[in-house]
Amino acid sequence: NKPGVKLPVCHTLSDGTSEPITVLEAVVRQTGIYAASRSGRLSVFWGDQIFVPTAPFEYEPTHHVDIMCTLEEEPPTEKVWKDKGLDKYGVIAVSGGESGDAAQVEKVDHPTAVRMLKNLGDIARVGPSLGSFSVSAKILEALCEEFKPELDAKDGKLDTDPHFWMPLTLPQDEYISLMSQKGVEDDESRAHHLRMTKMKDAFLPANSELGLFGAVDVGSNACWWDYGQLKLYITNNLKLSEDGPDADLLRRFFGVTSRVMNSEVAGLEVDGSACVFSCKAKGGSVGAHAAVAAVEAEQVEIGENAIVVNCAAKKIVAGKGAVLYNLVSESDEGIVAEDGAVMVSVTNAEGSSMLLKSKIDICGGKAWKQVLDGNSVSFEEVHKQNRDADVTTIEKKRKELYKKASDSFGL
């Protein structure tokens, strides 16, 4: 549940209390600016990343499908393509004609892209795709009708980029070539391209008021913060305590006006670069560039670059670069994490909690099936156990445990 992950910055609720904002809540806040331009359309955004556009966000849709991207201003010469690293991304290319039609290619060099995109004519601008898109009601209805057998049977798995946008915008041979790089057999790709072409040929004559596929530029200087992996969660949360235009915009987006906000920490020594939000602590220290939110403890020792979110204990010790998340303890020892440790509490609907441990240099995806030191089960098993969990009930239980712990030591 990546969108439900809490960030080390708080927002105020309707009842006047504050709590850490989730990635999803941040996404809703950010993407709402496009709502006025998308009446009658379905918008799809990533639930684990947020961006702030530098290009105008009010626009008139010109295509049944439009996809967000960061378009470059300079012509897409081979040198520009290489310098910008466009061979490493899914790229949107926009034609220079009046139609503004676009197409998508994925991780190809400049000569290959030019060949694949020849049906667009002169290419005016290119840029990495953000993956987020919107569709008209008519194209959504057409896709639902085309894939009705799979939807009814709840069978199969299709992704928008390789299975919708690329076969709709690329010539058949170029599509087959791209899909072969993904290990897909030529016959399978050919059959899918023919299917999408047949759908397109039936759809466009009856719905010619809009083009098929276009681009929405968010600006080549747009800020883009991804929280979908542990390393990105750490990097982009530590930006809260950094200096520079990107960090300034991130703080402005979250409404951060001071490094210490809504906190009772008079006895706490807080480094000038650290961020402390909605916390209560009687004593201790918070190190340089740490990010701490919704923490209540008698004593805290938070190390440099540590991230501590939604934790309550008599004593909390977080080593340099450690990540502590959703932890509650009523013991005298409290919570102790060494340098680079990752500690997370997983709570069930009955209120029982399980501690999961990792390290900041361990990739959870690669270690998905492993039982790491200090754990009783693998990440995969935790996912299976909580796949159908009632997150609303669990969040209520977690808040009760948090308050009980906080009340036990008089905060």
mmCIF file of C-alpha atoms in Angstrom:
data_model
loop_
_atom_site.group_PDB
_atom_site.id
_atom_site.type_symbol
_atom_site.label_atom_id
_atom_site.label_comp_id
_atom_site.label_asym_id
_atom_site.label_seq_id
_atom_site.Cartn_x
_atom_site.Cartn_y
_atom_site.Cartn_z
ATOM 1 C CA ASN A 1 0.000 0.000 0.000
ATOM 2 C CA LYS A 2 2.561 2.575 -1.114
ATOM 3 C CA PRO A 3 0.034 5.443 -1.362
ATOM 4 C CA GLY A 4 -0.867 4.926 2.301
ATOM 5 C CA VAL A 5 2.705 5.462 3.491
ATOM 6 C CA LYS A 6 3.113 8.399 5.870
ATOM 7 C CA LEU A 7 5.644 11.156 5.259
ATOM 8 C CA PRO A 8 7.601 13.009 7.980
ATOM 9 C CA VAL A 9 5.518 16.151 7.604
ATOM 10 C CA CYS A 10 2.095 16.797 9.120
ATOM 11 C CA HIS A 11 -1.149 18.387 7.999
ATOM 12 C CA THR A 12 -4.080 19.672 10.023
ATOM 13 C CA LEU A 13 -7.320 17.677 9.991
ATOM 14 C CA SER A 14 -10.858 19.063 10.119
ATOM 15 C CA ASP A 15 -11.045 18.498 13.895
ATOM 16 C CA GLY A 16 -7.949 20.616 14.458
ATOM 17 C CA THR A 17 -5.571 17.733 15.186
ATOM 18 C CA SER A 18 -2.527 17.072 13.065
ATOM 19 C CA GLU A 19 -0.984 13.863 11.771
ATOM 20 C CA PRO A 20 1.546 12.791 9.128
ATOM 21 C CA ILE A 21 0.277 13.259 5.594
ATOM 22 C CA THR A 22 0.191 10.141 3.418
ATOM 23 C CA VAL A 23 1.616 10.013 -0.096
ATOM 24 C CA LEU A 24 -1.921 9.592 -1.455
ATOM 25 C CA GLU A 25 -3.162 12.690 0.371
ATOM 26 C CA ALA A 26 -0.228 14.618 -1.084
ATOM 27 C CA VAL A 27 -1.045 13.281 -4.570
ATOM 28 C CA VAL A 28 -4.679 14.391 -4.241
ATOM 29 C CA ARG A 29 -3.521 17.843 -3.125
ATOM 30 C CA GLN A 30 -1.131 18.126 -6.069
ATOM 31 C CA THR A 31 -3.261 16.673 -8.877
ATOM 32 C CA GLY A 32 -6.395 18.640 -8.014
ATOM 33 C CA ILE A 33 -5.075 21.593 -10.025
ATOM 34 C CA TYR A 34 -5.862 19.671 -13.235
ATOM 35 C CA ALA A 35 -9.510 18.965 -12.356
ATOM 36 C CA ALA A 36 -10.987 22.090 -13.956
ATOM 37 C CA SER A 37 -9.442 21.172 -17.329
ATOM 38 C CA ARG A 38 -10.673 17.592 -17.333
ATOM 39 C CA SER A 39 -14.440 17.665 -17.098
ATOM 40 C CA GLY A 40 -15.824 14.334 -18.319
ATOM 41 C CA ARG A 41 -12.423 12.649 -18.332
ATOM 42 C CA LEU A 42 -10.828 9.962 -16.169
ATOM 43 C CA SER A 43 -7.443 10.948 -14.747
ATOM 44 C CA VAL A 44 -4.903 8.367 -13.591
ATOM 45 C CA PHE A 45 -1.944 9.385 -11.451
ATOM 46 C CA TRP A 46 0.836 7.492 -9.751
ATOM 47 C CA GLY A 47 -0.005 6.956 -6.084
ATOM 48 C CA ASP A 48 3.608 6.996 -4.860
ATOM 49 C CA GLN A 49 5.004 10.203 -6.344
ATOM 50 C CA ILE A 50 4.136 13.876 -6.551
ATOM 51 C CA PHE A 51 5.195 16.605 -8.934
ATOM 52 C CA VAL A 52 4.816 20.363 -9.184
ATOM 53 C CA PRO A 53 4.527 21.628 -12.782
ATOM 54 C CA THR A 54 6.326 24.676 -14.125
ATOM 55 C CA ALA A 55 4.181 24.716 -17.279
ATOM 56 C CA PRO A 56 0.558 26.014 -17.224
ATOM 57 C CA PHE A 57 -1.800 23.433 -15.745
ATOM 58 C CA GLU A 58 -5.027 24.837 -17.198
ATOM 59 C CA TYR A 59 -5.574 23.604 -20.748
ATOM 60 C CA GLU A 60 -8.179 22.465 -23.270
ATOM 61 C CA PRO A 61 -7.884 18.720 -24.024
ATOM 62 C CA THR A 62 -7.179 18.082 -27.711
ATOM 63 C CA HIS A 63 -6.841 14.287 -27.655
ATOM 64 C CA HIS A 64 -8.868 11.359 -26.359
ATOM 65 C CA VAL A 65 -5.728 10.264 -24.472
ATOM 66 C CA ASP A 66 -3.211 12.729 -23.077
ATOM 67 C CA ILE A 67 -0.135 11.751 -21.128
ATOM 68 C CA MET A 68 2.000 13.884 -18.842
ATOM 69 C CA CYS A 69 5.652 14.428 -19.642
ATOM 70 C CA THR A 70 8.510 16.873 -19.176
ATOM 71 C CA LEU A 71 9.073 18.173 -22.695
ATOM 72 C CA GLU A 72 12.412 19.697 -23.590
ATOM 73 C CA GLU A 73 12.490 23.081 -25.321
ATOM 74 C CA GLU A 74 15.476 22.379 -27.572
ATOM 75 C CA PRO A 75 15.232 20.321 -30.793
ATOM 76 C CA PRO A 76 15.775 16.578 -30.221
ATOM 77 C CA THR A 77 19.142 16.190 -31.935
ATOM 78 C CA GLU A 78 21.175 13.055 -31.321
ATOM 79 C CA LYS A 79 23.427 15.011 -28.953
ATOM 80 C CA VAL A 80 20.461 16.355 -26.951
ATOM 81 C CA TRP A 81 18.941 12.874 -26.803
ATOM 82 C CA LYS A 82 22.167 11.471 -25.368
ATOM 83 C CA ASP A 83 22.937 14.418 -23.064
ATOM 84 C CA LYS A 84 19.458 14.257 -21.519
ATOM 85 C CA GLY A 85 19.677 10.488 -21.051
ATOM 86 C CA LEU A 86 16.459 9.956 -22.998
ATOM 87 C CA ASP A 87 17.604 6.464 -23.984
ATOM 88 C CA LYS A 88 16.952 5.421 -20.370
ATOM 89 C CA TYR A 89 13.271 6.434 -20.191
ATOM 90 C CA GLY A 90 9.880 5.948 -21.694
ATOM 91 C CA VAL A 91 9.787 8.989 -23.978
ATOM 92 C CA ILE A 92 6.899 10.976 -25.425
ATOM 93 C CA ALA A 93 7.510 12.605 -28.815
ATOM 94 C CA VAL A 94 5.242 15.372 -30.132
ATOM 95 C CA SER A 95 4.905 16.204 -33.814
ATOM 96 C CA GLY A 96 5.460 19.699 -35.123
ATOM 97 C CA GLY A 97 2.200 19.709 -37.061
ATOM 98 C CA GLU A 98 -1.050 21.436 -36.131
ATOM 99 C CA SER A 99 -2.494 18.253 -34.656
ATOM 100 C CA GLY A 100 0.106 18.016 -31.894
ATOM 101 C CA ASP A 101 -0.167 14.232 -32.124
ATOM 102 C CA ALA A 102 2.236 12.277 -29.944
ATOM 103 C CA ALA A 103 3.682 8.786 -29.700
ATOM 104 C CA GLN A 104 5.561 6.796 -27.095
ATOM 105 C CA VAL A 105 8.793 4.838 -27.324
ATOM 106 C CA GLU A 106 10.728 3.188 -24.538
ATOM 107 C CA LYS A 107 14.473 3.119 -23.809
ATOM 108 C CA VAL A 108 15.828 3.535 -27.336
ATOM 109 C CA ASP A 109 18.677 5.603 -28.800
ATOM 110 C CA HIS A 110 18.107 8.596 -31.081
ATOM 111 C CA PRO A 111 18.434 6.877 -34.486
ATOM 112 C CA THR A 112 16.055 4.110 -33.361
ATOM 113 C CA ALA A 113 13.553 6.644 -32.039
ATOM 114 C CA VAL A 114 13.618 8.637 -35.292
ATOM 115 C CA ARG A 115 12.947 5.463 -37.264
ATOM 116 C CA MET A 116 10.147 4.336 -34.974
ATOM 117 C CA LEU A 117 8.482 7.739 -34.920
ATOM 118 C CA LYS A 118 8.612 8.455 -38.652
ATOM 119 C CA ASN A 119 4.830 8.307 -38.880
ATOM 120 C CA LEU A 120 4.666 11.498 -36.763
ATOM 121 C CA GLY A 121 6.572 13.513 -39.362
ATOM 122 C CA ASP A 122 8.754 16.293 -37.957
ATOM 123 C CA ILE A 123 9.291 15.831 -34.231
ATOM 124 C CA ALA A 124 9.109 19.161 -32.436
ATOM 125 C CA ARG A 125 9.654 18.206 -28.801
ATOM 126 C CA VAL A 126 10.453 15.146 -26.730
ATOM 127 C CA GLY A 127 10.701 14.351 -23.034
ATOM 128 C CA PRO A 128 10.421 11.621 -20.403
ATOM 129 C CA SER A 129 6.934 10.363 -19.652
ATOM 130 C CA LEU A 130 5.582 10.716 -16.115
ATOM 131 C CA GLY A 131 3.164 7.861 -16.802
ATOM 132 C CA SER A 132 0.133 9.780 -15.502
ATOM 133 C CA PHE A 133 -2.615 10.295 -18.076
ATOM 134 C CA SER A 134 -6.229 11.197 -18.705
ATOM 135 C CA VAL A 135 -8.737 9.652 -21.112
ATOM 136 C CA SER A 136 -12.050 10.819 -22.543
ATOM 137 C CA ALA A 137 -15.231 8.957 -21.674
ATOM 138 C CA LYS A 138 -15.475 7.763 -25.270
ATOM 139 C CA ILE A 139 -12.045 6.113 -25.477
ATOM 140 C CA LEU A 140 -12.549 4.614 -22.014
ATOM 141 C CA GLU A 141 -15.832 3.084 -23.184
ATOM 142 C CA ALA A 142 -14.140 1.764 -26.340
ATOM 143 C CA LEU A 143 -11.330 0.139 -24.343
ATOM 144 C CA CYS A 144 -13.800 -1.423 -21.913
ATOM 145 C CA GLU A 145 -15.786 -2.844 -24.824
ATOM 146 C CA GLU A 146 -12.675 -4.130 -26.607
ATOM 147 C CA PHE A 147 -11.401 -5.919 -23.531
ATOM 148 C CA LYS A 148 -14.785 -7.007 -22.209
ATOM 149 C CA PRO A 149 -13.926 -10.739 -22.467
ATOM 150 C CA GLU A 150 -10.831 -10.295 -20.280
ATOM 151 C CA LEU A 151 -12.687 -8.031 -17.831
ATOM 152 C CA ASP A 152 -15.606 -10.435 -17.499
ATOM 153 C CA ALA A 153 -13.273 -13.369 -16.967
ATOM 154 C CA LYS A 154 -10.921 -11.299 -14.753
ATOM 155 C CA ASP A 155 -8.138 -12.885 -16.763
ATOM 156 C CA GLY A 156 -4.856 -11.466 -17.996
ATOM 157 C CA LYS A 157 -2.762 -8.406 -17.192
ATOM 158 C CA LEU A 158 -2.250 -5.384 -19.432
ATOM 159 C CA ASP A 159 -0.177 -2.260 -18.804
ATOM 160 C CA THR A 160 -1.078 1.049 -20.409
ATOM 161 C CA ASP A 161 2.304 1.885 -21.958
ATOM 162 C CA PRO A 162 3.180 -1.383 -23.752
ATOM 163 C CA HIS A 163 -0.352 -2.628 -24.377
ATOM 164 C CA PHE A 164 -2.352 0.549 -25.125
ATOM 165 C CA TRP A 165 -0.298 3.644 -25.950
ATOM 166 C CA MET A 166 2.564 2.073 -27.910
ATOM 167 C CA PRO A 167 0.470 -0.176 -30.197
ATOM 168 C CA LEU A 168 -1.917 2.746 -30.799
ATOM 169 C CA THR A 169 0.881 5.144 -31.813
ATOM 170 C CA LEU A 170 3.688 3.042 -33.342
ATOM 171 C CA PRO A 171 3.888 1.174 -36.661
ATOM 172 C CA GLN A 172 3.512 -2.572 -36.313
ATOM 173 C CA ASP A 173 7.127 -3.525 -37.089
ATOM 174 C CA GLU A 174 8.499 -0.969 -34.632
ATOM 175 C CA TYR A 175 6.094 -2.120 -31.921
ATOM 176 C CA ILE A 176 7.114 -5.749 -32.438
ATOM 177 C CA SER A 177 10.774 -4.742 -32.225
ATOM 178 C CA LEU A 178 10.234 -2.908 -28.918
ATOM 179 C CA MET A 179 8.239 -5.735 -27.378
ATOM 180 C CA SER A 180 10.843 -8.312 -28.395
ATOM 181 C CA GLN A 181 13.262 -6.450 -26.099
ATOM 182 C CA LYS A 182 10.822 -7.259 -23.292
ATOM 183 C CA GLY A 183 10.888 -10.958 -24.189
ATOM 184 C CA VAL A 184 7.495 -10.987 -25.919
ATOM 185 C CA GLU A 185 7.165 -13.299 -28.931
ATOM 186 C CA ASP A 186 6.726 -11.579 -32.299
ATOM 187 C CA ASP A 187 3.480 -13.409 -33.084
ATOM 188 C CA GLU A 188 1.944 -12.302 -29.787
ATOM 189 C CA SER A 189 2.935 -8.676 -30.379
ATOM 190 C CA ARG A 190 1.696 -8.763 -33.973
ATOM 191 C CA ALA A 191 -1.688 -10.125 -32.928
ATOM 192 C CA HIS A 192 -2.054 -7.490 -30.197
ATOM 193 C CA HIS A 193 -1.060 -4.659 -32.542
ATOM 194 C CA LEU A 194 -3.628 -5.836 -35.101
ATOM 195 C CA ARG A 195 -6.282 -5.912 -32.389
ATOM 196 C CA MET A 196 -5.509 -2.353 -31.239
ATOM 197 C CA THR A 197 -5.318 -1.086 -34.829
ATOM 198 C CA LYS A 198 -8.741 -2.563 -35.585
ATOM 199 C CA MET A 199 -10.157 -0.843 -32.498
ATOM 200 C CA LYS A 200 -8.497 2.471 -33.460
ATOM 201 C CA ASP A 201 -9.751 2.314 -37.070
ATOM 202 C CA ALA A 202 -13.317 1.793 -35.844
ATOM 203 C CA PHE A 203 -13.076 4.449 -33.113
ATOM 204 C CA LEU A 204 -11.496 7.484 -34.807
ATOM 205 C CA PRO A 205 -13.958 8.082 -37.694
ATOM 206 C CA ALA A 206 -16.859 8.147 -35.229
ATOM 207 C CA ASN A 207 -15.023 10.338 -32.683
ATOM 208 C CA SER A 208 -12.984 12.742 -34.789
ATOM 209 C CA GLU A 209 -13.639 15.805 -32.601
ATOM 210 C CA LEU A 210 -10.372 14.982 -30.770
ATOM 211 C CA GLY A 211 -7.079 13.463 -31.826
ATOM 212 C CA LEU A 212 -6.111 10.070 -30.460
ATOM 213 C CA PHE A 213 -2.958 10.578 -28.379
ATOM 214 C CA GLY A 214 -1.382 13.804 -27.175
ATOM 215 C CA ALA A 215 0.930 15.208 -24.529
ATOM 216 C CA VAL A 216 0.481 17.448 -21.493
ATOM 217 C CA ASP A 217 3.736 19.213 -20.715
ATOM 218 C CA VAL A 218 4.475 19.773 -17.022
ATOM 219 C CA GLY A 219 7.627 21.735 -17.860
ATOM 220 C CA SER A 220 11.225 20.671 -18.246
ATOM 221 C CA ASN A 221 12.021 22.193 -14.831
ATOM 222 C CA ALA A 222 9.120 20.540 -12.983
ATOM 223 C CA CYS A 223 9.906 19.157 -9.538
ATOM 224 C CA TRP A 224 9.240 15.444 -9.184
ATOM 225 C CA TRP A 225 9.444 13.554 -5.880
ATOM 226 C CA ASP A 226 9.115 9.766 -5.887
ATOM 227 C CA TYR A 227 8.485 7.798 -2.658
ATOM 228 C CA GLY A 228 7.966 4.363 -4.217
ATOM 229 C CA GLN A 229 11.203 2.763 -2.978
ATOM 230 C CA LEU A 230 12.992 2.942 0.377
ATOM 231 C CA LYS A 231 16.004 4.759 -1.076
ATOM 232 C CA LEU A 232 13.720 7.331 -2.743
ATOM 233 C CA TYR A 233 11.593 7.660 0.399
ATOM 234 C CA ILE A 234 14.772 8.530 2.316
ATOM 235 C CA THR A 235 16.248 10.845 -0.336
ATOM 236 C CA ASN A 236 13.116 12.892 -0.918
ATOM 237 C CA ASN A 237 12.106 13.122 2.741
ATOM 238 C CA LEU A 238 15.558 14.380 3.700
ATOM 239 C CA LYS A 239 15.024 17.198 1.181
ATOM 240 C CA LEU A 240 12.779 18.756 3.821
ATOM 241 C CA SER A 241 15.928 19.797 5.683
ATOM 242 C CA GLU A 242 18.039 20.753 2.661
ATOM 243 C CA ASP A 243 18.697 24.134 1.057
ATOM 244 C CA GLY A 244 18.030 25.035 -2.560
ATOM 245 C CA PRO A 245 15.103 25.726 -4.918
ATOM 246 C CA ASP A 246 13.889 22.109 -5.045
ATOM 247 C CA ALA A 247 13.836 21.801 -1.246
ATOM 248 C CA ASP A 248 12.232 25.239 -0.876
ATOM 249 C CA LEU A 249 9.420 24.225 -3.241
ATOM 250 C CA LEU A 250 8.906 20.918 -1.410
ATOM 251 C CA ARG A 251 8.516 22.728 1.923
ATOM 252 C CA ARG A 252 6.181 25.261 0.340
ATOM 253 C CA PHE A 253 4.055 22.463 -1.137
ATOM 254 C CA PHE A 254 3.645 20.875 2.303
ATOM 255 C CA GLY A 255 3.017 24.203 4.029
ATOM 256 C CA VAL A 256 6.259 24.101 6.018
ATOM 257 C CA THR A 257 7.023 27.616 7.287
ATOM 258 C CA SER A 258 9.467 26.691 10.049
ATOM 259 C CA ARG A 259 11.856 23.823 10.806
ATOM 260 C CA VAL A 260 9.977 23.202 14.084
ATOM 261 C CA MET A 261 6.171 23.360 13.906
ATOM 262 C CA ASN A 262 3.270 22.477 16.209
ATOM 263 C CA SER A 263 5.602 20.837 18.729
ATOM 264 C CA GLU A 264 6.258 20.894 22.468
ATOM 265 C CA VAL A 265 10.023 20.406 22.586
ATOM 266 C CA ALA A 266 11.351 23.191 24.819
ATOM 267 C CA GLY A 267 13.795 20.801 26.527
ATOM 268 C CA LEU A 268 15.035 19.350 23.233
ATOM 269 C CA GLU A 269 18.252 20.350 21.477
ATOM 270 C CA VAL A 270 17.311 20.529 17.785
ATOM 271 C CA ASP A 271 19.939 21.073 15.101
ATOM 272 C CA GLY A 272 19.173 24.090 12.942
ATOM 273 C CA SER A 273 18.934 21.947 9.804
ATOM 274 C CA ALA A 274 16.563 19.334 11.259
ATOM 275 C CA CYS A 275 12.774 19.286 10.845
ATOM 276 C CA VAL A 276 10.451 18.519 13.780
ATOM 277 C CA PHE A 277 6.674 18.482 13.235
ATOM 278 C CA SER A 278 3.830 17.756 15.680
ATOM 279 C CA CYS A 279 6.129 16.223 18.310
ATOM 280 C CA LYS A 280 6.271 16.150 22.106
ATOM 281 C CA ALA A 281 9.498 15.393 23.972
ATOM 282 C CA LYS A 282 10.912 16.448 27.332
ATOM 283 C CA GLY A 283 14.596 16.082 26.577
ATOM 284 C CA GLY A 284 17.327 14.841 24.272
ATOM 285 C CA SER A 285 18.486 15.938 20.834
ATOM 286 C CA VAL A 286 17.718 15.837 17.125
ATOM 287 C CA GLY A 287 20.725 15.689 14.797
ATOM 288 C CA ALA A 288 21.528 17.470 11.576
ATOM 289 C CA HIS A 289 19.130 17.030 8.623
ATOM 290 C CA ALA A 290 16.885 14.625 10.531
ATOM 291 C CA ALA A 291 13.147 14.568 9.764
ATOM 292 C CA VAL A 292 10.847 13.783 12.706
ATOM 293 C CA ALA A 293 7.033 13.878 12.727
ATOM 294 C CA ALA A 294 4.302 12.805 15.170
ATOM 295 C CA VAL A 295 6.780 11.538 17.759
ATOM 296 C CA GLU A 296 6.023 11.527 21.488
ATOM 297 C CA ALA A 297 8.635 10.471 24.041
ATOM 298 C CA GLU A 298 10.186 11.512 27.328
ATOM 299 C CA GLN A 299 13.667 11.294 25.846
ATOM 300 C CA VAL A 300 14.846 11.187 22.223
ATOM 301 C CA GLU A 301 18.275 10.835 20.653
ATOM 302 C CA ILE A 302 17.746 11.213 16.916
ATOM 303 C CA GLY A 303 20.887 10.900 14.806
ATOM 304 C CA GLU A 304 21.957 12.763 11.707
ATOM 305 C CA ASN A 305 19.833 12.041 8.585
ATOM 306 C CA ALA A 306 17.427 9.862 10.569
ATOM 307 C CA ILE A 307 13.716 9.722 9.713
ATOM 308 C CA VAL A 308 11.234 9.007 12.524
ATOM 309 C CA VAL A 309 7.499 8.967 11.778
ATOM 310 C CA ASN A 310 4.514 8.284 14.041
ATOM 311 C CA CYS A 311 6.372 6.737 16.983
ATOM 312 C CA ALA A 312 5.612 6.811 20.723
ATOM 313 C CA ALA A 313 7.839 5.416 23.484
ATOM 314 C CA LYS A 314 9.394 6.423 26.790
ATOM 315 C CA LYS A 315 12.754 6.668 25.027
ATOM 316 C CA ILE A 316 13.550 6.704 21.309
ATOM 317 C CA VAL A 317 17.097 6.293 20.011
ATOM 318 C CA ALA A 318 17.604 6.442 16.243
ATOM 319 C CA GLY A 319 21.122 6.070 14.895
ATOM 320 C CA LYS A 320 22.567 7.983 11.972
ATOM 321 C CA GLY A 321 20.447 7.448 8.846
ATOM 322 C CA ALA A 322 17.975 5.160 10.625
ATOM 323 C CA VAL A 323 14.307 4.974 9.624
ATOM 324 C CA LEU A 324 11.682 4.353 12.344
ATOM 325 C CA TYR A 325 8.041 4.080 11.316
ATOM 326 C CA ASN A 326 4.783 3.454 13.212
ATOM 327 C CA LEU A 327 6.545 2.120 16.317
ATOM 328 C CA VAL A 328 4.908 2.058 19.769
ATOM 329 C CA SER A 329 6.481 0.826 23.010
ATOM 330 C CA GLU A 330 5.543 1.096 26.678
ATOM 331 C CA SER A 331 8.765 -0.537 27.926
ATOM 332 C CA ASP A 332 11.379 1.332 29.935
ATOM 333 C CA GLU A 333 13.977 0.548 27.252
ATOM 334 C CA GLY A 334 11.826 2.158 24.586
ATOM 335 C CA ILE A 335 12.868 1.983 20.935
ATOM 336 C CA VAL A 336 16.527 1.666 19.948
ATOM 337 C CA ALA A 337 17.795 1.552 16.358
ATOM 338 C CA GLU A 338 21.425 1.471 15.295
ATOM 339 C CA ASP A 339 22.949 3.433 12.408
ATOM 340 C CA GLY A 340 21.267 2.637 9.085
ATOM 341 C CA ALA A 341 18.587 0.453 10.649
ATOM 342 C CA VAL A 342 15.029 0.321 9.345
ATOM 343 C CA MET A 343 12.327 -0.601 11.874
ATOM 344 C CA VAL A 344 8.615 -0.734 11.060
ATOM 345 C CA SER A 345 5.646 -1.964 13.051
ATOM 346 C CA VAL A 346 2.888 -3.892 11.243
ATOM 347 C CA THR A 347 -0.409 -3.893 13.161
ATOM 348 C CA ASN A 348 -3.414 -6.151 12.550
ATOM 349 C CA ALA A 349 -7.130 -5.511 13.134
ATOM 350 C CA GLU A 350 -6.958 -7.039 16.635
ATOM 351 C CA GLY A 351 -4.275 -4.555 17.667
ATOM 352 C CA SER A 352 -1.367 -7.002 17.735
ATOM 353 C CA SER A 353 1.865 -5.662 16.263
ATOM 354 C CA MET A 354 4.832 -7.308 14.579
ATOM 355 C CA LEU A 355 8.214 -5.624 14.298
ATOM 356 C CA LEU A 356 9.941 -5.787 10.912
ATOM 357 C CA LYS A 357 13.616 -4.944 10.567
ATOM 358 C CA SER A 358 15.843 -4.156 7.620
ATOM 359 C CA LYS A 359 18.740 -1.900 6.593
ATOM 360 C CA ILE A 360 18.748 1.202 4.428
ATOM 361 C CA ASP A 361 21.091 -0.526 1.959
ATOM 362 C CA ILE A 362 18.847 -3.603 1.522
ATOM 363 C CA CYS A 363 16.523 -3.611 -1.475
ATOM 364 C CA GLY A 364 13.142 -4.903 -0.308
ATOM 365 C CA GLY A 365 12.339 -6.159 -3.804
ATOM 366 C CA LYS A 366 15.467 -8.291 -4.036
ATOM 367 C CA ALA A 367 15.009 -9.506 -0.457
ATOM 368 C CA TRP A 368 11.244 -10.029 -0.900
ATOM 369 C CA LYS A 369 11.291 -13.765 -0.206
ATOM 370 C CA GLN A 370 14.086 -13.723 2.386
ATOM 371 C CA VAL A 371 13.665 -13.773 6.160
ATOM 372 C CA LEU A 372 16.070 -11.038 7.240
ATOM 373 C CA ASP A 373 17.953 -11.056 10.536
ATOM 374 C CA GLY A 374 15.656 -10.115 13.395
ATOM 375 C CA ASN A 375 12.461 -11.042 11.541
ATOM 376 C CA SER A 376 10.288 -14.137 11.870
ATOM 377 C CA VAL A 377 8.782 -13.966 8.365
ATOM 378 C CA SER A 378 9.654 -12.619 4.918
ATOM 379 C CA PHE A 379 8.233 -9.435 3.395
ATOM 380 C CA GLU A 380 6.287 -11.645 0.998
ATOM 381 C CA GLU A 381 4.598 -13.444 3.892
ATOM 382 C CA VAL A 382 3.708 -10.141 5.574
ATOM 383 C CA HIS A 383 2.108 -9.029 2.314
ATOM 384 C CA LYS A 384 0.071 -12.231 2.093
ATOM 385 C CA GLN A 385 -1.088 -11.924 5.693
ATOM 386 C CA ASN A 386 -2.251 -8.334 5.188
ATOM 387 C CA ARG A 387 -3.496 -8.452 1.604
ATOM 388 C CA ASP A 388 -7.159 -8.189 2.653
ATOM 389 C CA ALA A 389 -6.619 -6.193 5.838
ATOM 390 C CA ASP A 390 -9.114 -3.529 6.895
ATOM 391 C CA VAL A 391 -6.771 -0.536 6.945
ATOM 392 C CA THR A 392 -9.393 1.765 8.523
ATOM 393 C CA THR A 393 -9.833 -0.525 11.521
ATOM 394 C CA ILE A 394 -6.078 -1.023 11.800
ATOM 395 C CA GLU A 395 -5.395 2.717 11.742
ATOM 396 C CA LYS A 396 -7.926 3.210 14.539
ATOM 397 C CA LYS A 397 -6.245 0.474 16.611
ATOM 398 C CA ARG A 398 -2.819 1.969 15.948
ATOM 399 C CA LYS A 399 -3.951 5.380 17.172
ATOM 400 C CA GLU A 400 -5.320 3.794 20.341
ATOM 401 C CA LEU A 401 -1.977 2.062 20.996
ATOM 402 C CA TYR A 402 -0.099 5.297 20.300
ATOM 403 C CA LYS A 403 -2.245 7.281 22.758
ATOM 404 C CA LYS A 404 -2.030 4.583 25.420
ATOM 405 C CA ALA A 405 1.769 4.605 25.213
ATOM 406 C CA SER A 406 1.945 8.393 25.255
ATOM 407 C CA ASP A 407 -0.404 8.636 28.235
ATOM 408 C CA SER A 408 1.666 6.069 30.145
ATOM 409 C CA PHE A 409 4.589 8.458 30.448
ATOM 410 C CA GLY A 410 2.586 11.636 30.931
ATOM 411 C CA LEU A 411 2.630 13.343 27.524
#
